[in-house]
Amino acid sequence: MKSQSKIRFRTAAGILALSSALVLSACGSDDNSDSGDDKGGGESSAAAGGDIKCGGSGELLASGASSQDNAVQQWVADYQAACPDVTVNYKPVGSGAGIEEFLNGQTAFAGSDSALEPEEVEKSKEVCSGGQGINLPMVGGPVAIAYHVEGVDELVLDAETLANVFNGKIGNWNDEAIAKLNPDAELPDTKIQPVHRSDESGTTENFTAYLNTVVKDAWPDEADKKWPIEGGQAATGSAGVSSQVKQTDGAISYMEISHAESNDLATVKLDTGAAEPVEATVENASQAIAVGERVGEAPDMALELDYATKEDGAYPITLVTYEIACDKGNKPESLDAVKSFLGYTASEAGQQSVVEVGYAPLPAEIAAEVVKTVDSLS
């Protein structure tokens, strides 16, 4: 077994290029159908400012995280313009459902906001003949805490207060713990109505990982794609929770930043112990990603972020969204298309293409290794 690899991202080339706001949204849906027979291609075409190396033919099926759907649709548009022999269908059904479909052999790869769990890796060996599923990071960004409280446009919370809001120990917006963090705010005696994801979600896993890491006493439940507390308000997908917060005075939830922005929802600044409370922005998320570590054993590229960071300007509730594929044992009829498409998404041209639709590209050092890993799939 190869030794565990840990690589710091903080290099000159590794800091994320963030010239525009990140959009991690769940827009639209593509219906998957039975896969066609893909045949090896090999011609190269220019698109999206770089060379796309076409490979395979027929239909390439994938599903998973809604957070990366806008990026995937941009990649699909670029790729299919250059490679018309391949049709890429990605369904934004959520991380949990996407992984399940991949593990059942229904798709060629899955999108997920969290890396595979050990039991999922073990199960992947059944579908990856002679190999296993590996995590390939593609984009990242902040999980915002959005709220709707009439008359309150700015709000600061810390991890303990946030945990007690979502576990029900703090029930009203003018609670002493919230007031202490917001001495200048006029907080109403409005009931707090937390909203969580009803579907299994990598966004839920990232949010609960943050709470369990930073304030384990207040939030003893370990990170999980499934919301750990029974009862309460729930909705499907980030679009669902953002819509519910928008229409409910007193509501609060966690979601990709784009859903808060598209619904004109205010977002919480986090008191992390840094010099100033940290806002949920792409730039601040990049500060957190830049000091992350690779913890996957090659060729796996799972990353680990420091949820407890106190670095100035680093927003700690940050996710990295992955494509999950077999390292070995890919289906021959789709292998060439998988390598061709994912090779493009991780390329410099592919990463810059999604900047145009508001995503943050990977650190160059990591993106180059993803390209190399994709090329090694067999």
mmCIF file of C-alpha atoms in Angstrom:
data_model
loop_
_atom_site.group_PDB
_atom_site.id
_atom_site.type_symbol
_atom_site.label_atom_id
_atom_site.label_comp_id
_atom_site.label_asym_id
_atom_site.label_seq_id
_atom_site.Cartn_x
_atom_site.Cartn_y
_atom_site.Cartn_z
ATOM 1 C CA MET A 1 0.000 0.000 0.000
ATOM 2 C CA LYS A 2 1.246 3.444 -0.847
ATOM 3 C CA SER A 3 1.923 5.801 2.013
ATOM 4 C CA GLN A 4 -0.619 8.468 2.843
ATOM 5 C CA SER A 5 0.027 11.723 1.033
ATOM 6 C CA LYS A 6 -0.496 15.134 2.643
ATOM 7 C CA ILE A 7 0.138 18.162 0.475
ATOM 8 C CA ARG A 8 -0.305 21.770 1.594
ATOM 9 C CA PHE A 9 -2.012 23.934 -1.009
ATOM 10 C CA ARG A 10 -0.351 27.183 0.000
ATOM 11 C CA THR A 11 1.920 27.750 -2.981
ATOM 12 C CA ALA A 12 2.188 30.672 -5.363
ATOM 13 C CA ALA A 13 0.384 28.669 -8.021
ATOM 14 C CA GLY A 14 -1.922 27.030 -5.537
ATOM 15 C CA ILE A 15 -3.960 29.976 -4.253
ATOM 16 C CA LEU A 16 -7.317 29.919 -5.960
ATOM 17 C CA ALA A 17 -7.916 32.388 -8.767
ATOM 18 C CA LEU A 18 -11.111 34.063 -7.635
ATOM 19 C CA SER A 19 -12.099 36.894 -9.899
ATOM 20 C CA SER A 20 -15.843 36.387 -9.548
ATOM 21 C CA ALA A 21 -18.436 35.101 -7.106
ATOM 22 C CA LEU A 22 -18.882 31.357 -6.788
ATOM 23 C CA VAL A 23 -22.169 29.883 -7.889
ATOM 24 C CA LEU A 24 -22.842 26.490 -6.332
ATOM 25 C CA SER A 25 -26.397 26.019 -7.420
ATOM 26 C CA ALA A 26 -28.937 23.384 -8.274
ATOM 27 C CA CYS A 27 -30.414 24.431 -11.589
ATOM 28 C CA GLY A 28 -32.270 22.119 -13.926
ATOM 29 C CA SER A 29 -32.112 18.380 -14.304
ATOM 30 C CA ASP A 30 -31.147 15.992 -17.076
ATOM 31 C CA ASP A 31 -32.847 12.626 -17.328
ATOM 32 C CA ASN A 32 -30.471 9.698 -17.648
ATOM 33 C CA SER A 33 -31.208 6.902 -20.054
ATOM 34 C CA ASP A 34 -29.519 3.671 -20.994
ATOM 35 C CA SER A 35 -25.915 4.031 -22.041
ATOM 36 C CA GLY A 36 -24.911 3.638 -25.644
ATOM 37 C CA ASP A 37 -21.842 1.828 -26.893
ATOM 38 C CA ASP A 38 -18.842 4.155 -26.713
ATOM 39 C CA LYS A 39 -15.947 3.642 -29.048
ATOM 40 C CA GLY A 40 -12.490 5.071 -28.738
ATOM 41 C CA GLY A 41 -11.960 8.400 -30.439
ATOM 42 C CA GLY A 42 -8.822 10.453 -30.232
ATOM 43 C CA GLU A 43 -9.275 13.573 -32.355
ATOM 44 C CA SER A 44 -8.486 16.927 -30.757
ATOM 45 C CA SER A 45 -10.577 20.070 -31.124
ATOM 46 C CA ALA A 46 -10.111 23.596 -29.813
ATOM 47 C CA ALA A 47 -12.783 24.908 -27.423
ATOM 48 C CA ALA A 48 -13.103 27.150 -24.377
ATOM 49 C CA GLY A 49 -9.618 28.521 -24.912
ATOM 50 C CA GLY A 50 -7.811 25.179 -24.928
ATOM 51 C CA ASP A 51 -7.536 21.809 -26.618
ATOM 52 C CA ILE A 52 -10.167 19.206 -25.775
ATOM 53 C CA LYS A 53 -8.997 15.683 -26.516
ATOM 54 C CA CYS A 54 -12.109 13.823 -27.636
ATOM 55 C CA GLY A 55 -12.531 10.163 -26.802
ATOM 56 C CA GLY A 56 -15.340 7.657 -26.995
ATOM 57 C CA SER A 57 -18.843 8.021 -28.368
ATOM 58 C CA GLY A 58 -22.428 7.539 -27.258
ATOM 59 C CA GLU A 59 -23.949 8.602 -23.936
ATOM 60 C CA LEU A 60 -21.942 9.259 -20.771
ATOM 61 C CA LEU A 61 -24.123 9.021 -17.653
ATOM 62 C CA ALA A 62 -23.357 10.699 -14.329
ATOM 63 C CA SER A 63 -25.282 12.071 -11.343
ATOM 64 C CA GLY A 64 -24.719 13.606 -7.945
ATOM 65 C CA ALA A 65 -24.190 16.916 -6.165
ATOM 66 C CA SER A 66 -26.469 19.750 -7.210
ATOM 67 C CA SER A 67 -23.785 22.186 -6.070
ATOM 68 C CA GLN A 68 -21.645 21.499 -9.132
ATOM 69 C CA ASP A 69 -24.457 21.314 -11.683
ATOM 70 C CA ASN A 70 -23.879 24.752 -13.226
ATOM 71 C CA ALA A 71 -20.202 23.955 -13.660
ATOM 72 C CA VAL A 72 -20.981 20.562 -15.173
ATOM 73 C CA GLN A 73 -23.435 22.107 -17.634
ATOM 74 C CA GLN A 74 -20.776 24.627 -18.707
ATOM 75 C CA TRP A 75 -18.258 21.814 -19.167
ATOM 76 C CA VAL A 76 -20.811 19.775 -21.106
ATOM 77 C CA ALA A 77 -21.534 22.681 -23.448
ATOM 78 C CA ASP A 78 -17.813 23.225 -24.095
ATOM 79 C CA TYR A 79 -17.063 19.545 -24.464
ATOM 80 C CA GLN A 80 -19.939 18.568 -26.713
ATOM 81 C CA ALA A 81 -19.209 21.508 -29.029
ATOM 82 C CA ALA A 82 -15.799 19.960 -29.588
ATOM 83 C CA CYS A 83 -16.784 16.296 -29.269
ATOM 84 C CA PRO A 84 -20.244 15.787 -30.796
ATOM 85 C CA ASP A 85 -19.889 11.992 -30.735
ATOM 86 C CA VAL A 86 -20.366 12.001 -26.924
ATOM 87 C CA THR A 87 -23.527 13.086 -25.094
ATOM 88 C CA VAL A 88 -22.943 13.801 -21.392
ATOM 89 C CA ASN A 89 -25.999 13.521 -19.126
ATOM 90 C CA TYR A 90 -25.551 14.674 -15.512
ATOM 91 C CA LYS A 91 -28.473 14.527 -13.052
ATOM 92 C CA PRO A 92 -28.163 16.864 -10.005
ATOM 93 C CA VAL A 93 -29.861 14.432 -7.611
ATOM 94 C CA GLY A 94 -27.660 15.159 -4.574
ATOM 95 C CA SER A 95 -24.398 13.636 -3.358
ATOM 96 C CA GLY A 96 -25.927 10.662 -1.549
ATOM 97 C CA ALA A 97 -28.129 9.579 -4.446
ATOM 98 C CA GLY A 98 -25.328 10.141 -6.937
ATOM 99 C CA ILE A 99 -22.917 7.943 -5.000
ATOM 100 C CA GLU A 100 -25.582 5.268 -4.651
ATOM 101 C CA GLU A 101 -26.203 5.235 -8.398
ATOM 102 C CA PHE A 102 -22.460 5.001 -9.057
ATOM 103 C CA LEU A 103 -22.055 2.151 -6.570
ATOM 104 C CA ASN A 104 -24.943 0.334 -8.243
ATOM 105 C CA GLY A 105 -23.204 0.575 -11.602
ATOM 106 C CA GLN A 106 -25.797 2.929 -13.084
ATOM 107 C CA THR A 107 -23.377 5.752 -13.930
ATOM 108 C CA ALA A 108 -19.812 6.168 -15.125
ATOM 109 C CA PHE A 109 -18.957 8.696 -12.411
ATOM 110 C CA ALA A 110 -20.634 10.563 -9.549
ATOM 111 C CA GLY A 111 -20.473 14.109 -8.236
ATOM 112 C CA SER A 112 -20.220 14.556 -4.475
ATOM 113 C CA ASP A 113 -19.648 17.353 -1.968
ATOM 114 C CA SER A 114 -17.839 14.910 0.301
ATOM 115 C CA ALA A 115 -15.293 12.173 -0.219
ATOM 116 C CA LEU A 116 -16.290 8.515 -0.197
ATOM 117 C CA GLU A 117 -16.695 6.898 3.224
ATOM 118 C CA PRO A 118 -14.609 3.734 3.912
ATOM 119 C CA GLU A 119 -17.659 1.500 3.533
ATOM 120 C CA GLU A 120 -18.466 3.180 0.211
ATOM 121 C CA VAL A 121 -14.923 2.580 -1.003
ATOM 122 C CA GLU A 122 -15.292 -1.079 -0.056
ATOM 123 C CA LYS A 123 -18.588 -1.363 -1.895
ATOM 124 C CA SER A 124 -17.111 0.360 -4.946
ATOM 125 C CA LYS A 125 -14.821 -2.638 -5.452
ATOM 126 C CA GLU A 126 -17.892 -4.568 -6.594
ATOM 127 C CA VAL A 127 -18.431 -2.211 -9.518
ATOM 128 C CA CYS A 128 -14.771 -1.298 -10.148
ATOM 129 C CA SER A 129 -13.394 -4.659 -11.207
ATOM 130 C CA GLY A 130 -9.863 -4.952 -9.835
ATOM 131 C CA GLY A 131 -9.960 -1.401 -8.495
ATOM 132 C CA GLN A 132 -12.025 0.973 -6.378
ATOM 133 C CA GLY A 133 -13.718 4.364 -6.413
ATOM 134 C CA ILE A 134 -11.467 7.382 -5.996
ATOM 135 C CA ASN A 135 -12.161 11.045 -5.242
ATOM 136 C CA LEU A 136 -11.160 13.662 -7.820
ATOM 137 C CA PRO A 137 -11.614 17.255 -6.549
ATOM 138 C CA MET A 138 -12.998 19.714 -9.118
ATOM 139 C CA VAL A 139 -14.304 22.948 -7.507
ATOM 140 C CA GLY A 140 -14.933 24.422 -4.053
ATOM 141 C CA GLY A 141 -16.716 27.188 -2.201
ATOM 142 C CA PRO A 142 -18.444 28.389 0.984
ATOM 143 C CA VAL A 143 -21.499 26.895 2.675
ATOM 144 C CA ALA A 144 -23.362 29.991 3.798
ATOM 145 C CA ILE A 145 -25.619 30.238 6.853
ATOM 146 C CA ALA A 146 -28.565 32.182 5.457
ATOM 147 C CA TYR A 147 -31.358 33.624 7.571
ATOM 148 C CA HIS A 148 -34.579 35.619 7.355
ATOM 149 C CA VAL A 149 -35.251 37.822 10.366
ATOM 150 C CA GLU A 150 -37.271 40.955 9.716
ATOM 151 C CA GLY A 151 -35.243 44.060 10.586
ATOM 152 C CA VAL A 152 -31.919 42.223 10.984
ATOM 153 C CA ASP A 153 -29.598 42.756 8.040
ATOM 154 C CA GLU A 154 -26.309 41.825 9.736
ATOM 155 C CA LEU A 155 -25.715 38.959 12.115
ATOM 156 C CA VAL A 156 -22.673 37.401 13.769
ATOM 157 C CA LEU A 157 -22.741 33.904 15.257
ATOM 158 C CA ASP A 158 -20.045 31.626 16.612
ATOM 159 C CA ALA A 159 -19.928 27.839 16.333
ATOM 160 C CA GLU A 160 -21.415 27.138 19.761
ATOM 161 C CA THR A 161 -24.324 29.500 19.273
ATOM 162 C CA LEU A 162 -24.917 28.105 15.798
ATOM 163 C CA ALA A 163 -24.951 24.559 17.159
ATOM 164 C CA ASN A 164 -27.443 25.519 19.862
ATOM 165 C CA VAL A 165 -29.665 27.216 17.281
ATOM 166 C CA PHE A 166 -29.817 24.054 15.167
ATOM 167 C CA ASN A 167 -30.152 21.644 18.092
ATOM 168 C CA GLY A 168 -33.025 23.664 19.532
ATOM 169 C CA LYS A 169 -31.405 24.870 22.744
ATOM 170 C CA ILE A 170 -31.711 28.481 21.600
ATOM 171 C CA GLY A 171 -35.291 29.148 20.595
ATOM 172 C CA ASN A 172 -35.681 32.912 20.014
ATOM 173 C CA TRP A 173 -33.690 35.466 18.061
ATOM 174 C CA ASN A 174 -33.254 37.799 21.031
ATOM 175 C CA ASP A 175 -31.626 35.068 23.116
ATOM 176 C CA GLU A 176 -28.822 36.332 25.356
ATOM 177 C CA ALA A 177 -26.154 34.336 23.502
ATOM 178 C CA ILE A 178 -27.084 35.919 20.155
ATOM 179 C CA ALA A 179 -27.474 39.373 21.669
ATOM 180 C CA LYS A 180 -23.990 39.190 23.173
ATOM 181 C CA LEU A 181 -22.497 38.612 19.731
ATOM 182 C CA ASN A 182 -24.623 41.373 18.184
ATOM 183 C CA PRO A 183 -24.718 44.258 20.696
ATOM 184 C CA ASP A 184 -25.827 46.836 18.121
ATOM 185 C CA ALA A 185 -28.607 44.763 16.552
ATOM 186 C CA GLU A 186 -32.288 45.133 17.399
ATOM 187 C CA LEU A 187 -33.143 41.463 17.767
ATOM 188 C CA PRO A 188 -36.855 40.581 17.815
ATOM 189 C CA ASP A 189 -38.515 38.049 20.086
ATOM 190 C CA THR A 190 -39.167 35.886 17.027
ATOM 191 C CA LYS A 191 -39.088 32.105 17.170
ATOM 192 C CA ILE A 192 -36.042 30.592 15.470
ATOM 193 C CA GLN A 193 -37.025 28.101 12.784
ATOM 194 C CA PRO A 194 -34.026 26.058 11.623
ATOM 195 C CA VAL A 195 -34.402 24.372 8.238
ATOM 196 C CA HIS A 196 -32.301 21.374 7.224
ATOM 197 C CA ARG A 197 -31.877 19.224 4.136
ATOM 198 C CA SER A 198 -34.321 16.298 3.931
ATOM 199 C CA ASP A 199 -32.184 14.483 1.347
ATOM 200 C CA GLU A 200 -28.719 13.056 1.958
ATOM 201 C CA SER A 201 -26.313 15.816 1.119
ATOM 202 C CA GLY A 202 -22.609 16.569 1.109
ATOM 203 C CA THR A 203 -23.573 20.086 2.162
ATOM 204 C CA THR A 204 -25.128 18.639 5.325
ATOM 205 C CA GLU A 205 -22.001 16.569 5.893
ATOM 206 C CA ASN A 206 -19.748 19.619 5.603
ATOM 207 C CA PHE A 207 -21.937 21.687 7.922
ATOM 208 C CA THR A 208 -22.171 18.977 10.584
ATOM 209 C CA ALA A 209 -18.441 18.296 10.262
ATOM 210 C CA TYR A 210 -17.780 21.932 11.093
ATOM 211 C CA LEU A 211 -19.979 21.840 14.198
ATOM 212 C CA ASN A 212 -18.675 18.481 15.425
ATOM 213 C CA THR A 213 -15.063 19.572 14.921
ATOM 214 C CA VAL A 214 -15.258 22.997 16.531
ATOM 215 C CA VAL A 215 -17.852 22.507 19.312
ATOM 216 C CA LYS A 216 -18.113 18.779 19.889
ATOM 217 C CA ASP A 217 -19.717 19.226 23.327
ATOM 218 C CA ALA A 218 -22.559 21.265 21.833
ATOM 219 C CA TRP A 219 -22.777 19.099 18.703
ATOM 220 C CA PRO A 220 -21.768 15.495 19.532
ATOM 221 C CA ASP A 221 -23.248 14.055 16.317
ATOM 222 C CA GLU A 222 -20.505 13.177 13.863
ATOM 223 C CA ALA A 223 -20.485 14.431 10.297
ATOM 224 C CA ASP A 224 -23.065 12.730 8.114
ATOM 225 C CA LYS A 225 -24.843 13.300 4.816
ATOM 226 C CA LYS A 226 -28.121 12.658 6.660
ATOM 227 C CA TRP A 227 -29.369 15.294 9.123
ATOM 228 C CA PRO A 228 -28.911 13.740 12.586
ATOM 229 C CA ILE A 229 -31.762 15.365 14.525
ATOM 230 C CA GLU A 230 -35.330 14.168 14.122
ATOM 231 C CA GLY A 231 -38.150 16.619 13.554
ATOM 232 C CA GLY A 232 -37.944 20.243 12.557
ATOM 233 C CA GLN A 233 -38.441 21.881 9.196
ATOM 234 C CA ALA A 234 -36.805 20.272 6.183
ATOM 235 C CA ALA A 235 -36.683 20.701 2.422
ATOM 236 C CA THR A 236 -35.105 18.935 -0.516
ATOM 237 C CA GLY A 237 -31.960 20.372 -2.063
ATOM 238 C CA SER A 238 -30.350 23.753 -1.586
ATOM 239 C CA ALA A 239 -33.063 25.279 -3.748
ATOM 240 C CA GLY A 240 -35.676 23.885 -1.379
ATOM 241 C CA VAL A 241 -34.119 25.112 1.857
ATOM 242 C CA SER A 242 -33.341 28.555 0.432
ATOM 243 C CA SER A 243 -36.931 28.928 -0.744
ATOM 244 C CA GLN A 244 -38.249 27.920 2.672
ATOM 245 C CA VAL A 245 -35.995 30.399 4.462
ATOM 246 C CA LYS A 246 -37.053 33.179 2.105
ATOM 247 C CA GLN A 247 -40.735 32.706 2.882
ATOM 248 C CA THR A 248 -40.414 32.131 6.657
ATOM 249 C CA ASP A 249 -39.684 34.933 9.102
ATOM 250 C CA GLY A 250 -37.308 33.595 11.754
ATOM 251 C CA ALA A 251 -35.854 30.861 9.541
ATOM 252 C CA ILE A 252 -32.181 29.918 9.198
ATOM 253 C CA SER A 253 -30.432 27.239 7.162
ATOM 254 C CA TYR A 254 -27.166 26.223 5.479
ATOM 255 C CA MET A 255 -26.719 26.300 1.702
ATOM 256 C CA GLU A 256 -24.283 27.049 -1.103
ATOM 257 C CA ILE A 257 -23.676 30.791 -1.305
ATOM 258 C CA SER A 258 -25.376 31.152 -4.692
ATOM 259 C CA HIS A 259 -28.739 30.071 -3.289
ATOM 260 C CA ALA A 260 -28.558 32.736 -0.602
ATOM 261 C CA GLU A 261 -27.606 35.342 -3.176
ATOM 262 C CA SER A 262 -30.248 34.375 -5.725
ATOM 263 C CA ASN A 263 -32.939 34.597 -3.025
ATOM 264 C CA ASP A 264 -31.610 37.884 -1.584
ATOM 265 C CA LEU A 265 -31.013 36.227 1.790
ATOM 266 C CA ALA A 266 -28.703 37.718 4.393
ATOM 267 C CA THR A 267 -25.827 35.481 5.536
ATOM 268 C CA VAL A 268 -24.159 35.060 8.899
ATOM 269 C CA LYS A 269 -20.639 36.243 9.619
ATOM 270 C CA LEU A 270 -18.788 33.664 11.713
ATOM 271 C CA ASP A 271 -16.816 34.560 14.821
ATOM 272 C CA THR A 272 -13.984 32.052 14.441
ATOM 273 C CA GLY A 273 -11.563 33.653 16.863
ATOM 274 C CA ALA A 274 -9.907 35.595 14.055
ATOM 275 C CA ALA A 275 -9.392 39.345 14.349
ATOM 276 C CA GLU A 276 -12.785 40.004 12.714
ATOM 277 C CA PRO A 277 -15.885 37.886 12.045
ATOM 278 C CA VAL A 278 -15.573 36.171 8.669
ATOM 279 C CA GLU A 279 -18.113 36.602 5.889
ATOM 280 C CA ALA A 280 -19.188 33.766 3.592
ATOM 281 C CA THR A 281 -17.491 34.764 0.338
ATOM 282 C CA VAL A 282 -15.559 32.915 -2.340
ATOM 283 C CA GLU A 283 -12.414 34.814 -1.473
ATOM 284 C CA ASN A 284 -12.701 33.869 2.204
ATOM 285 C CA ALA A 285 -13.461 30.246 1.312
ATOM 286 C CA SER A 286 -10.310 30.178 -0.807
ATOM 287 C CA GLN A 287 -8.301 31.149 2.257
ATOM 288 C CA ALA A 288 -9.603 28.015 3.986
ATOM 289 C CA ILE A 289 -9.032 25.775 0.964
ATOM 290 C CA ALA A 290 -5.509 27.089 0.474
ATOM 291 C CA VAL A 291 -4.386 25.668 3.810
ATOM 292 C CA GLY A 292 -6.099 22.312 3.364
ATOM 293 C CA GLU A 293 -4.334 18.982 3.000
ATOM 294 C CA ARG A 294 -4.552 16.026 0.695
ATOM 295 C CA VAL A 295 -5.265 12.950 2.786
ATOM 296 C CA GLY A 296 -6.192 10.379 0.166
ATOM 297 C CA GLU A 297 -3.774 7.597 -0.687
ATOM 298 C CA ALA A 298 -2.671 7.944 -4.314
ATOM 299 C CA PRO A 299 -4.409 7.781 -6.726
ATOM 300 C CA ASP A 300 -7.223 8.952 -4.432
ATOM 301 C CA MET A 301 -7.214 12.731 -3.985
ATOM 302 C CA ALA A 302 -9.516 13.296 -1.007
ATOM 303 C CA LEU A 303 -8.831 16.628 0.685
ATOM 304 C CA GLU A 304 -9.158 17.664 4.312
ATOM 305 C CA LEU A 305 -9.954 21.211 5.355
ATOM 306 C CA ASP A 306 -9.365 22.754 8.773
ATOM 307 C CA TYR A 307 -12.839 23.597 10.061
ATOM 308 C CA ALA A 308 -11.309 25.016 13.235
ATOM 309 C CA THR A 309 -9.065 27.528 11.457
ATOM 310 C CA LYS A 310 -8.694 30.918 13.108
ATOM 311 C CA GLU A 311 -6.763 32.437 10.247
ATOM 312 C CA ASP A 312 -7.864 35.955 9.417
ATOM 313 C CA GLY A 313 -10.226 35.995 6.460
ATOM 314 C CA ALA A 314 -10.599 32.191 6.270
ATOM 315 C CA TYR A 315 -14.235 31.081 6.102
ATOM 316 C CA PRO A 316 -14.280 27.662 7.770
ATOM 317 C CA ILE A 317 -17.519 26.067 6.445
ATOM 318 C CA THR A 318 -16.113 25.391 3.010
ATOM 319 C CA LEU A 319 -16.702 22.412 0.764
ATOM 320 C CA VAL A 320 -14.765 20.834 -2.060
ATOM 321 C CA THR A 321 -16.905 19.021 -4.595
ATOM 322 C CA TYR A 322 -15.575 15.876 -6.263
ATOM 323 C CA GLU A 323 -16.040 13.627 -9.250
ATOM 324 C CA ILE A 324 -15.899 9.981 -8.168
ATOM 325 C CA ALA A 325 -14.744 7.331 -10.627
ATOM 326 C CA CYS A 326 -13.088 3.912 -10.657
ATOM 327 C CA ASP A 327 -9.297 3.961 -10.682
ATOM 328 C CA LYS A 328 -9.339 0.547 -12.354
ATOM 329 C CA GLY A 329 -12.171 -1.566 -13.669
ATOM 330 C CA ASN A 330 -14.048 1.143 -15.550
ATOM 331 C CA LYS A 331 -16.520 -0.133 -18.117
ATOM 332 C CA PRO A 332 -14.705 -0.369 -21.465
ATOM 333 C CA GLU A 333 -17.612 1.162 -23.368
ATOM 334 C CA SER A 334 -17.427 4.412 -21.358
ATOM 335 C CA LEU A 335 -13.772 4.588 -20.270
ATOM 336 C CA ASP A 336 -12.519 6.710 -23.159
ATOM 337 C CA ALA A 337 -15.356 9.211 -22.730
ATOM 338 C CA VAL A 338 -14.823 9.417 -18.950
ATOM 339 C CA LYS A 339 -11.112 10.127 -19.384
ATOM 340 C CA SER A 340 -11.763 12.604 -22.145
ATOM 341 C CA PHE A 341 -14.484 14.543 -20.326
ATOM 342 C CA LEU A 342 -12.899 14.591 -16.853
ATOM 343 C CA GLY A 343 -9.528 15.355 -18.404
ATOM 344 C CA TYR A 344 -11.084 18.476 -19.861
ATOM 345 C CA THR A 345 -12.905 19.532 -16.663
ATOM 346 C CA ALA A 346 -9.659 19.453 -14.685
ATOM 347 C CA SER A 347 -7.570 21.084 -17.416
ATOM 348 C CA GLU A 348 -6.585 24.735 -17.324
ATOM 349 C CA ALA A 349 -9.137 25.487 -20.045
ATOM 350 C CA GLY A 350 -11.885 23.606 -18.220
ATOM 351 C CA GLN A 351 -11.158 25.271 -14.898
ATOM 352 C CA GLN A 352 -11.126 28.728 -16.480
ATOM 353 C CA SER A 353 -14.345 27.953 -18.319
ATOM 354 C CA VAL A 354 -16.290 27.690 -15.048
ATOM 355 C CA VAL A 355 -14.811 30.927 -13.725
ATOM 356 C CA GLU A 356 -16.969 32.563 -16.373
ATOM 357 C CA VAL A 357 -20.091 31.103 -14.753
ATOM 358 C CA GLY A 358 -18.892 32.039 -11.281
ATOM 359 C CA TYR A 359 -16.959 29.013 -9.956
ATOM 360 C CA ALA A 360 -13.566 28.994 -8.296
ATOM 361 C CA PRO A 361 -10.956 26.873 -10.113
ATOM 362 C CA LEU A 362 -8.786 24.414 -8.240
ATOM 363 C CA PRO A 363 -5.296 25.397 -7.143
ATOM 364 C CA ALA A 364 -3.105 24.816 -10.218
ATOM 365 C CA GLU A 365 -0.925 22.264 -8.418
ATOM 366 C CA ILE A 366 -3.923 20.125 -7.480
ATOM 367 C CA ALA A 367 -5.638 20.495 -10.870
ATOM 368 C CA ALA A 368 -2.500 19.238 -12.619
ATOM 369 C CA GLU A 369 -2.438 16.156 -10.429
ATOM 370 C CA VAL A 370 -6.138 15.515 -11.106
ATOM 371 C CA VAL A 371 -5.393 15.596 -14.859
ATOM 372 C CA LYS A 372 -2.570 13.108 -14.341
ATOM 373 C CA THR A 373 -4.791 10.834 -12.249
ATOM 374 C CA VAL A 374 -7.611 10.929 -14.814
ATOM 375 C CA ASP A 375 -5.141 9.944 -17.515
ATOM 376 C CA SER A 376 -4.214 6.870 -15.444
ATOM 377 C CA LEU A 377 -7.793 5.527 -15.190
ATOM 378 C CA SER A 378 -8.116 2.086 -16.714
#
